[in-house]
mmCIF file of C-alpha atoms in Angstrom:
data_model
loop_
_atom_site.group_PDB
_atom_site.id
_atom_site.type_symbol
_atom_site.label_atom_id
_atom_site.label_comp_id
_atom_site.label_asym_id
_atom_site.label_seq_id
_atom_site.Cartn_x
_atom_site.Cartn_y
_atom_site.Cartn_z
ATOM 1 C CA MET A 13 75.564 79.902 4.024
ATOM 2 C CA THR A 14 77.773 77.100 5.205
ATOM 3 C CA LYS A 15 77.805 73.639 3.715
ATOM 4 C CA GLU A 16 76.110 72.397 6.897
ATOM 5 C CA SER A 17 73.094 74.631 6.393
ATOM 6 C CA LYS A 18 72.275 72.844 3.146
ATOM 7 C CA LYS A 19 71.631 69.555 4.887
ATOM 8 C CA ARG A 20 68.341 67.937 3.900
ATOM 9 C CA VAL A 21 66.317 66.599 6.791
ATOM 10 C CA ALA A 22 63.406 64.153 6.529
ATOM 11 C CA LEU A 23 60.990 64.608 9.439
ATOM 12 C CA ILE A 24 59.265 61.245 9.572
ATOM 13 C CA VAL A 25 56.153 60.715 11.651
ATOM 14 C CA PRO A 26 54.702 57.202 11.697
ATOM 15 C CA ALA A 27 51.004 57.516 12.487
ATOM 16 C CA TYR A 28 48.045 55.243 13.060
ATOM 17 C CA ASN A 29 44.556 56.687 13.575
ATOM 18 C CA GLU A 30 45.891 60.119 14.558
ATOM 19 C CA ALA A 31 43.468 62.267 12.524
ATOM 20 C CA ARG A 32 42.650 64.396 15.586
ATOM 21 C CA VAL A 33 46.180 65.654 16.137
ATOM 22 C CA ILE A 34 48.283 64.914 13.047
ATOM 23 C CA ALA A 35 47.680 68.283 11.385
ATOM 24 C CA ASP A 36 48.954 70.051 14.535
ATOM 25 C CA VAL A 37 52.016 67.811 14.596
ATOM 26 C CA VAL A 38 52.772 68.713 10.956
ATOM 27 C CA ARG A 39 52.221 72.424 11.556
ATOM 28 C CA ASP A 40 54.424 72.469 14.683
ATOM 29 C CA LEU A 41 57.286 70.806 12.826
ATOM 30 C CA ASP A 42 56.818 73.174 9.907
ATOM 31 C CA VAL A 43 56.852 76.283 12.112
ATOM 32 C CA VAL A 44 60.027 75.237 13.937
ATOM 33 C CA PHE A 45 61.982 73.956 10.930
ATOM 34 C CA SER A 46 60.996 76.844 8.650
ATOM 35 C CA LYS A 47 63.148 79.037 10.918
ATOM 36 C CA SER A 48 66.061 76.586 10.868
ATOM 37 C CA ARG A 49 69.066 76.301 8.570
ATOM 38 C CA TYR A 50 67.904 72.998 7.073
ATOM 39 C CA ASP A 51 66.024 71.997 3.946
ATOM 40 C CA TYR A 52 63.309 69.723 5.230
ATOM 41 C CA ALA A 53 60.325 67.619 4.286
ATOM 42 C CA ILE A 54 57.656 66.364 6.654
ATOM 43 C CA ILE A 55 56.790 62.775 5.837
ATOM 44 C CA ILE A 56 53.808 61.108 7.456
ATOM 45 C CA VAL A 57 53.734 57.325 7.199
ATOM 46 C CA ASP A 58 50.089 56.418 7.650
ATOM 47 C CA ASP A 59 50.136 52.833 8.868
ATOM 48 C CA GLY A 60 46.799 51.800 7.368
ATOM 49 C CA SER A 61 44.678 54.142 9.505
ATOM 50 C CA ARG A 62 40.903 53.768 9.425
ATOM 51 C CA ASP A 63 40.345 57.478 10.024
ATOM 52 C CA ALA A 64 41.325 60.599 8.072
ATOM 53 C CA THR A 65 44.987 60.674 9.207
ATOM 54 C CA ALA A 66 46.339 60.698 5.628
ATOM 55 C CA SER A 67 44.063 63.454 4.323
ATOM 56 C CA GLU A 68 44.570 65.616 7.429
ATOM 57 C CA ALA A 69 48.343 65.313 7.097
ATOM 58 C CA LYS A 70 48.217 66.056 3.378
ATOM 59 C CA THR A 71 46.058 69.142 3.916
ATOM 60 C CA ALA A 72 48.552 70.342 6.528
ATOM 61 C CA GLY A 73 51.290 70.128 3.895
ATOM 62 C CA ALA A 74 53.059 66.836 4.588
ATOM 63 C CA VAL A 75 54.182 64.192 2.137
ATOM 64 C CA VAL A 76 52.043 61.149 2.915
ATOM 65 C CA ILE A 77 53.087 57.544 2.452
ATOM 66 C CA LYS A 78 50.129 55.300 3.050
ATOM 67 C CA HIS A 79 50.587 51.710 4.128
ATOM 68 C CA ILE A 80 48.058 49.475 2.455
ATOM 69 C CA LEU A 81 47.889 47.288 5.554
ATOM 70 C CA ASN A 82 48.375 48.146 9.211
ATOM 71 C CA SER A 83 51.717 46.545 9.941
ATOM 72 C CA GLY A 84 53.033 48.124 13.121
ATOM 73 C CA ALA A 85 55.154 51.049 14.271
ATOM 74 C CA GLY A 86 58.429 49.301 13.402
ATOM 75 C CA SER A 87 57.315 48.665 9.877
ATOM 76 C CA ALA A 88 55.996 52.219 9.397
ATOM 77 C CA THR A 89 59.275 53.655 10.684
ATOM 78 C CA ALA A 90 61.234 51.395 8.325
ATOM 79 C CA THR A 91 59.121 52.602 5.381
ATOM 80 C CA GLY A 92 59.740 56.238 6.292
ATOM 81 C CA LEU A 93 63.478 55.750 6.649
ATOM 82 C CA SER A 94 63.646 53.777 3.415
ATOM 83 C CA TYR A 95 61.858 56.628 1.614
ATOM 84 C CA ALA A 96 64.276 59.155 3.146
ATOM 85 C CA GLN A 97 67.218 57.058 1.987
ATOM 86 C CA GLN A 98 65.832 56.716 -1.545
ATOM 87 C CA GLN A 99 65.198 60.472 -1.745
ATOM 88 C CA GLY A 100 68.772 61.228 -0.695
ATOM 89 C CA PHE A 101 68.138 62.968 2.630
ATOM 90 C CA ASP A 102 71.227 63.585 4.793
ATOM 91 C CA ILE A 103 69.443 63.255 8.120
ATOM 92 C CA ALA A 104 66.142 61.724 9.162
ATOM 93 C CA THR A 105 64.162 62.098 12.344
ATOM 94 C CA THR A 106 61.283 60.080 13.717
ATOM 95 C CA SER A 107 58.793 61.413 16.230
ATOM 96 C CA ASP A 108 55.424 60.193 17.482
ATOM 97 C CA GLY A 109 52.195 60.979 15.677
ATOM 98 C CA ASP A 110 50.223 61.600 18.885
ATOM 99 C CA GLY A 111 51.886 64.965 19.408
ATOM 100 C CA GLN A 112 53.829 64.034 22.548
ATOM 101 C CA HIS A 113 57.110 65.435 21.233
ATOM 102 C CA TYR A 114 58.060 69.079 21.007
ATOM 103 C CA ALA A 115 59.132 70.098 17.496
ATOM 104 C CA GLU A 116 61.882 72.158 19.186
ATOM 105 C CA ASP A 117 63.317 68.936 20.622
ATOM 106 C CA VAL A 118 63.399 67.423 17.131
ATOM 107 C CA LEU A 119 65.377 70.405 15.827
ATOM 108 C CA LYS A 120 67.628 70.311 18.903
ATOM 109 C CA GLY A 121 68.348 66.642 18.138
ATOM 110 C CA VAL A 122 69.271 67.380 14.534
ATOM 111 C CA ASN A 123 71.673 70.102 15.685
ATOM 112 C CA ILE A 124 73.250 67.771 18.257
ATOM 113 C CA LEU A 125 73.622 64.972 15.706
ATOM 114 C CA VAL A 126 75.392 67.303 13.307
ATOM 115 C CA LYS A 127 77.608 68.720 16.056
ATOM 116 C CA LYS A 128 78.498 65.387 17.686
ATOM 117 C CA GLU A 129 78.712 63.508 14.383
ATOM 118 C CA ALA A 130 76.646 60.693 15.900
ATOM 119 C CA ASP A 131 74.806 58.168 13.736
ATOM 120 C CA LEU A 132 71.804 57.499 15.935
ATOM 121 C CA LEU A 133 70.605 59.941 18.542
ATOM 122 C CA ILE A 134 67.880 59.017 21.023
ATOM 123 C CA GLY A 135 65.683 61.664 22.620
ATOM 124 C CA SER A 136 65.537 60.400 26.192
ATOM 125 C CA ARG A 137 62.460 61.174 28.288
ATOM 126 C CA LEU A 138 64.134 59.721 31.348
ATOM 127 C CA ILE A 139 67.245 61.877 31.688
ATOM 128 C CA ASN A 140 64.820 64.439 33.066
ATOM 129 C CA SER A 141 61.592 62.590 33.787
ATOM 130 C CA LYS A 142 59.647 65.459 35.392
ATOM 131 C CA GLY A 143 55.936 65.195 34.619
ATOM 132 C CA MET A 144 56.102 61.519 33.675
ATOM 133 C CA SER A 145 53.910 59.201 35.721
ATOM 134 C CA ARG A 146 55.648 56.760 38.075
ATOM 135 C CA VAL A 147 54.109 53.811 36.234
ATOM 136 C CA LYS A 148 55.563 55.003 32.926
ATOM 137 C CA ILE A 149 58.966 55.648 34.506
ATOM 138 C CA ILE A 150 59.057 52.123 35.939
ATOM 139 C CA GLY A 151 57.848 50.592 32.664
ATOM 140 C CA ASN A 152 60.354 52.451 30.508
ATOM 141 C CA LYS A 153 63.244 51.890 32.907
ATOM 142 C CA GLY A 154 62.317 48.205 33.008
ATOM 143 C CA LEU A 155 62.383 47.943 29.218
ATOM 144 C CA SER A 156 65.690 49.791 29.052
ATOM 145 C CA PHE A 157 67.100 47.363 31.619
ATOM 146 C CA ILE A 158 65.850 44.359 29.627
ATOM 147 C CA THR A 159 67.320 45.862 26.442
ATOM 148 C CA SER A 160 70.617 46.171 28.252
ATOM 149 C CA VAL A 161 70.493 42.553 29.515
ATOM 150 C CA LEU A 162 69.422 41.045 26.166
ATOM 151 C CA PHE A 163 71.455 43.172 23.782
ATOM 152 C CA GLY A 164 74.149 44.822 25.862
ATOM 153 C CA ILE A 165 73.030 48.371 24.991
ATOM 154 C CA GLN A 166 73.149 50.974 27.749
ATOM 155 C CA VAL A 167 70.616 53.740 27.142
ATOM 156 C CA THR A 168 68.274 55.492 29.561
ATOM 157 C CA ASP A 169 65.198 55.362 27.292
ATOM 158 C CA SER A 170 65.202 52.460 24.866
ATOM 159 C CA GLN A 171 61.552 53.006 23.864
ATOM 160 C CA SER A 172 61.680 56.654 22.878
ATOM 161 C CA GLY A 173 60.073 57.403 19.513
ATOM 162 C CA LEU A 174 62.141 60.537 18.982
ATOM 163 C CA ARG A 175 65.251 59.464 17.127
ATOM 164 C CA ILE A 176 67.650 61.153 14.766
ATOM 165 C CA PHE A 177 69.509 59.239 12.053
ATOM 166 C CA SER A 178 72.594 60.127 10.069
ATOM 167 C CA ARG A 179 72.922 59.276 6.375
ATOM 168 C CA LYS A 180 75.154 56.356 7.374
ATOM 169 C CA ALA A 181 72.416 55.013 9.641
ATOM 170 C CA LEU A 182 69.816 55.472 6.892
ATOM 171 C CA GLU A 183 71.886 53.363 4.547
ATOM 172 C CA SER A 184 72.870 50.589 6.903
ATOM 173 C CA LEU A 185 70.352 50.245 9.712
ATOM 174 C CA ARG A 186 67.747 47.487 9.253
ATOM 175 C CA TRP A 187 65.674 45.509 11.743
ATOM 176 C CA LYS A 188 63.286 42.566 11.626
ATOM 177 C CA THR A 189 60.507 43.223 14.111
ATOM 178 C CA SER A 190 57.514 45.278 13.063
ATOM 179 C CA GLY A 191 55.827 46.161 16.373
ATOM 180 C CA TYR A 192 56.996 48.456 19.181
ATOM 181 C CA GLU A 193 59.839 46.063 20.032
ATOM 182 C CA PHE A 194 61.673 47.537 17.038
ATOM 183 C CA CYS A 195 62.813 50.384 19.343
ATOM 184 C CA SER A 196 65.110 48.015 21.233
ATOM 185 C CA GLU A 197 66.015 45.914 18.204
ATOM 186 C CA MET A 198 67.057 49.029 16.297
ATOM 187 C CA LEU A 199 69.563 49.875 19.050
ATOM 188 C CA TRP A 200 70.888 46.338 18.955
ATOM 189 C CA ARG A 201 71.349 46.384 15.177
ATOM 190 C CA ALA A 202 72.965 49.817 15.338
ATOM 191 C CA ASN A 203 75.420 48.499 17.897
ATOM 192 C CA GLN A 204 76.108 45.382 15.812
ATOM 193 C CA ILE A 205 77.069 47.417 12.746
ATOM 194 C CA GLY A 206 79.147 49.849 14.792
ATOM 195 C CA LEU A 207 77.004 52.983 14.563
ATOM 196 C CA LYS A 208 77.733 55.741 17.063
ATOM 197 C CA ILE A 209 74.735 55.921 19.439
ATOM 198 C CA ASP A 210 74.093 58.872 21.716
ATOM 199 C CA GLU A 211 71.292 60.353 23.817
ATOM 200 C CA TYR A 212 69.996 63.803 24.677
ATOM 201 C CA PRO A 213 67.294 64.915 27.106
ATOM 202 C CA ILE A 214 63.841 65.788 25.806
ATOM 203 C CA LYS A 215 60.594 66.897 27.377
ATOM 204 C CA VAL A 216 57.277 65.266 26.610
ATOM 205 C CA ILE A 217 53.761 66.674 26.343
ATOM 206 C CA TYR A 218 51.420 64.426 28.291
ATOM 207 C CA SER A 219 48.001 65.486 27.072
ATOM 208 C CA GLU A 220 44.896 63.411 27.799
ATOM 209 C CA TYR A 221 45.048 62.312 24.156
ATOM 210 C CA SER A 222 48.674 61.148 24.224
ATOM 211 C CA LYS A 223 48.117 59.414 27.569
ATOM 212 C CA ALA A 224 45.190 57.498 26.086
ATOM 213 C CA LYS A 225 47.153 56.603 22.943
ATOM 214 C CA GLY A 226 50.439 55.741 24.650
ATOM 215 C CA GLN A 227 51.750 52.316 25.518
ATOM 216 C CA ASN A 228 50.765 50.822 28.842
ATOM 217 C CA ASN A 229 52.859 48.488 30.952
ATOM 218 C CA TRP A 230 50.850 45.443 29.847
ATOM 219 C CA ASN A 231 51.942 46.079 26.304
ATOM 220 C CA GLY A 232 55.449 46.261 27.739
ATOM 221 C CA ILE A 233 55.121 42.573 28.612
ATOM 222 C CA ASN A 234 54.345 41.823 24.965
ATOM 223 C CA ILE A 235 57.398 43.815 23.937
ATOM 224 C CA VAL A 236 59.601 41.845 26.337
ATOM 225 C CA LYS A 237 58.219 38.542 24.996
ATOM 226 C CA SER A 238 58.923 39.575 21.407
ATOM 227 C CA LEU A 239 62.424 40.764 22.293
ATOM 228 C CA ILE A 240 63.286 37.474 23.984
ATOM 229 C CA LYS A 241 61.876 35.581 20.979
ATOM 230 C CA ARG A 242 63.943 37.734 18.600
ATOM 231 C CA ARG A 243 67.081 37.233 20.707
ATOM 232 C CA VAL A 244 66.650 33.455 20.768
ATOM 233 C CA ALA A 245 65.779 33.276 17.031
ATOM 234 C CA GLU A 246 68.938 35.239 16.287
ATOM 235 C CA MET A 247 70.986 32.413 17.809
ATOM 236 C CA PHE A 248 69.789 30.188 14.968
ATOM 237 C CA GLU A 249 70.458 32.752 12.239
ATOM 238 C CA MET B 26 68.350 -5.604 13.555
ATOM 239 C CA ARG B 27 66.002 -2.968 15.022
ATOM 240 C CA TYR B 28 68.950 -0.645 15.576
ATOM 241 C CA ILE B 29 69.838 -0.929 11.871
ATOM 242 C CA LEU B 30 66.211 -0.148 10.982
ATOM 243 C CA LEU B 31 66.366 2.945 13.212
ATOM 244 C CA VAL B 32 69.521 4.151 11.483
ATOM 245 C CA LEU B 33 68.228 3.325 7.997
ATOM 246 C CA LEU B 34 64.998 5.259 8.582
ATOM 247 C CA ASN B 35 66.591 8.357 10.053
ATOM 248 C CA LEU B 36 69.989 8.705 8.436
ATOM 249 C CA PRO B 37 68.568 9.787 5.016
ATOM 250 C CA VAL B 38 66.527 12.577 6.647
ATOM 251 C CA ILE B 39 69.532 13.880 8.577
ATOM 252 C CA LEU B 40 71.804 13.649 5.537
ATOM 253 C CA LEU B 41 69.172 15.445 3.451
ATOM 254 C CA ALA B 42 68.974 18.237 6.032
ATOM 255 C CA ILE B 43 72.785 18.581 6.118
ATOM 256 C CA THR B 44 72.997 18.562 2.296
ATOM 257 C CA ASN B 45 70.319 21.287 2.107
ATOM 258 C CA LEU B 46 72.231 23.393 4.615
ATOM 259 C CA VAL B 47 75.559 23.042 2.797
ATOM 260 C CA THR B 48 73.909 23.856 -0.550
ATOM 261 C CA ARG B 49 72.180 26.942 0.848
ATOM 262 C CA TYR B 50 75.377 28.147 2.506
ATOM 263 C CA LYS B 51 77.484 27.579 -0.623
ATOM 264 C CA LEU B 52 74.919 29.449 -2.739
ATOM 265 C CA GLY B 53 75.159 32.390 -0.327
ATOM 266 C CA ARG B 54 71.569 32.093 0.926
ATOM 267 C CA MET B 55 72.627 31.601 4.530
ATOM 268 C CA SER B 56 74.985 33.453 6.836
ATOM 269 C CA LYS B 57 78.067 31.692 8.220
ATOM 270 C CA GLN B 58 76.739 31.991 11.795
ATOM 271 C CA ARG B 59 73.371 30.507 10.895
ATOM 272 C CA PHE B 60 75.089 27.699 8.960
ATOM 273 C CA ARG B 61 77.332 26.870 11.921
ATOM 274 C CA ILE B 62 74.439 26.714 14.382
ATOM 275 C CA GLN B 63 72.165 24.717 12.089
ATOM 276 C CA ILE B 64 74.888 22.234 11.164
ATOM 277 C CA SER B 65 75.765 21.814 14.855
ATOM 278 C CA LEU B 66 72.112 21.076 15.628
ATOM 279 C CA TRP B 67 71.885 18.374 12.961
ATOM 280 C CA LEU B 68 75.222 16.862 14.006
ATOM 281 C CA ILE B 69 73.893 16.643 17.562
ATOM 282 C CA VAL B 70 70.739 14.917 16.250
ATOM 283 C CA LEU B 71 72.906 12.521 14.197
ATOM 284 C CA THR B 72 75.181 11.748 17.163
ATOM 285 C CA VAL B 73 72.262 11.171 19.546
ATOM 286 C CA MET B 74 70.420 9.013 16.998
ATOM 287 C CA ILE B 75 73.442 6.801 16.219
ATOM 288 C CA GLY B 76 75.224 6.899 19.564
ATOM 289 C CA SER B 77 72.654 6.849 22.347
ATOM 290 C CA PHE B 78 71.581 3.221 21.997
ATOM 291 C CA PRO B 79 75.101 1.689 21.778
ATOM 292 C CA VAL B 80 76.147 3.854 24.777
ATOM 293 C CA PHE B 81 73.089 2.609 26.688
ATOM 294 C CA ASN B 82 74.061 -0.992 25.817
ATOM 295 C CA VAL B 83 77.670 -0.514 26.883
ATOM 296 C CA LEU B 84 76.626 1.080 30.178
ATOM 297 C CA SER B 85 74.184 -1.773 30.865
ATOM 298 C CA GLY B 86 76.839 -4.393 30.073
ATOM 299 C CA ARG B 87 75.187 -5.673 26.881
ATOM 300 C CA PRO B 88 76.799 -6.200 23.465
ATOM 301 C CA THR B 89 77.159 -2.772 21.802
ATOM 302 C CA PHE B 90 74.677 -3.267 18.950
ATOM 303 C CA ASP B 91 72.235 -5.627 20.652
ATOM 304 C CA SER B 92 68.725 -4.474 19.703
ATOM 305 C CA GLY B 93 66.950 -6.402 22.467
ATOM 306 C CA GLU B 94 65.919 -3.316 24.496
ATOM 307 C CA LEU B 95 64.844 -1.333 21.426
ATOM 308 C CA SER B 96 61.117 -1.656 20.738
ATOM 309 C CA MET B 97 59.288 -0.852 17.499
ATOM 310 C CA PHE B 98 57.586 1.969 19.402
ATOM 311 C CA ASP B 99 61.019 3.503 20.168
ATOM 312 C CA ILE B 100 61.894 3.391 16.476
ATOM 313 C CA VAL B 101 58.597 4.959 15.363
ATOM 314 C CA GLN B 102 58.824 7.640 18.056
ATOM 315 C CA THR B 103 62.435 8.595 17.279
ATOM 316 C CA THR B 104 61.728 8.678 13.544
ATOM 317 C CA ALA B 105 58.648 10.841 14.086
ATOM 318 C CA ILE B 106 60.590 13.298 16.265
ATOM 319 C CA ILE B 107 63.394 13.651 13.722
ATOM 320 C CA LEU B 108 60.969 14.019 10.815
ATOM 321 C CA LEU B 109 58.951 16.641 12.689
ATOM 322 C CA PHE B 110 62.117 18.534 13.569
ATOM 323 C CA TYR B 111 63.125 18.521 9.891
ATOM 324 C CA VAL B 112 59.686 19.693 8.711
ATOM 325 C CA ALA B 113 59.325 22.341 11.445
ATOM 326 C CA ASN B 114 62.790 23.733 10.755
ATOM 327 C CA ASN B 115 62.113 23.932 7.016
ATOM 328 C CA GLN B 116 58.733 25.581 7.528
ATOM 329 C CA ARG B 117 60.192 28.141 9.934
ATOM 330 C CA GLN B 118 62.751 29.152 7.327
ATOM 331 C CA LYS B 119 60.082 29.411 4.630
ATOM 332 C CA ILE B 120 57.815 31.505 6.872
ATOM 333 C CA GLU B 121 60.685 33.835 7.774
ATOM 334 C CA TRP B 122 61.572 34.282 4.095
ATOM 335 C CA SER B 123 57.939 34.937 3.138
ATOM 336 C CA GLU B 124 57.524 37.397 6.012
ATOM 337 C CA ARG B 125 60.612 39.320 4.934
ATOM 338 C CA THR B 126 59.555 39.357 1.285
ATOM 339 C CA LEU B 127 56.030 40.482 2.141
ATOM 340 C CA ARG B 128 57.304 43.272 4.407
ATOM 341 C CA ASP B 129 59.734 44.547 1.762
ATOM 342 C CA LEU B 130 57.054 44.340 -0.911
ATOM 343 C CA HIS B 131 54.542 46.213 1.238
ATOM 344 C CA GLN B 132 57.120 48.872 2.032
ATOM 345 C CA GLU B 133 58.194 49.390 -1.579
ATOM 346 C CA LEU B 134 54.624 49.321 -2.853
ATOM 347 C CA SER B 135 53.538 51.945 -0.322
ATOM 348 C CA ILE B 136 56.432 54.216 -1.301
ATOM 349 C CA LYS B 137 55.838 53.786 -5.062
ATOM 350 C CA LEU B 138 52.090 54.406 -4.740
ATOM 351 C CA SER B 139 52.739 57.505 -2.641
ATOM 352 C CA GLU B 140 55.211 58.798 -5.227
ATOM 353 C CA VAL B 141 52.565 58.344 -7.943
ATOM 354 C CA ASN B 142 50.047 60.261 -5.800
ATOM 355 C CA ILE B 143 52.553 63.049 -5.103
ATOM 356 C CA GLU B 144 53.296 63.382 -8.844
ATOM 357 C CA LYS B 145 49.566 63.466 -9.674
ATOM 358 C CA THR B 146 48.948 66.167 -7.048
ATOM 359 C CA SER B 147 51.855 68.323 -8.216
ATOM 360 C CA LYS B 148 50.644 68.115 -11.877
ATOM 361 C CA HIS B 149 47.223 69.466 -10.853
#
């Protein structure tokens, strides 16, 4: 076994009211990573769900961190990454709790991060956007463009939930927003502290469930508002 | 006379704000960038408060510190704006600090409680 194969990976899944699918998400990750060369732990951050997300995830074999209050995807992701840092993991991944990401893509990302020695790797749905609705393509491209204008970060999919973090990123990356706008803010902060950001193509499963749970373009407007507010507030900080 | 009243009412508030900023910066509770921007803002307020009326007088060909055009309403309005700016700025900082503290507390508490639950489960 090489030194690389001993790397400990935290597979973080922030989830809110995902009782219907969370067990499948945990099992998929477990099946794929059990065949890999990594030591891993599946960590579900239940963001104050009102359904049985936590118990379903626990039964499926995940470590569950339960938020006392629902505080947003950004906050749940921060909790997961903080836990991974405290537990000494070398790499952490985040993927969505609605089952839209392939576990194979998560593993692929970890391998790429190790190979490329990147600090933050984004799984981009838009490098190959086959199967994605036109509305979602426009919405995501729009948000990536706004991220680029506001923060000077050039990525194809600024809102992707599939991200891979190096130990360096775990230790140094912090953000202030707690909603979905954290996706763009995280990139901005990573750029500010000089982390190496990269992207790789991923495929997405668009089931009826994930379509119903996913963000719509109206929520995109809220994200843009919050990002502008954050950008302006930063000028006074 | 009214101009002096305007300055006397507002100068202490502005000086208090600047003193607070310097103290916070020197105690390491504020970043250099934030300090620079905040101090610039208050210096602009100070300059506008002290300088705008004499400049107006000079441009209209009156004696520099003649208070003739300055009404009591102007004084009350300017003082209210500066006071509100001071209060709003202070409250914003307090809210931001509380928000950050609450978020960190929530995060740490969730992790600690989960660790306790994990330990309990593994003992069984």
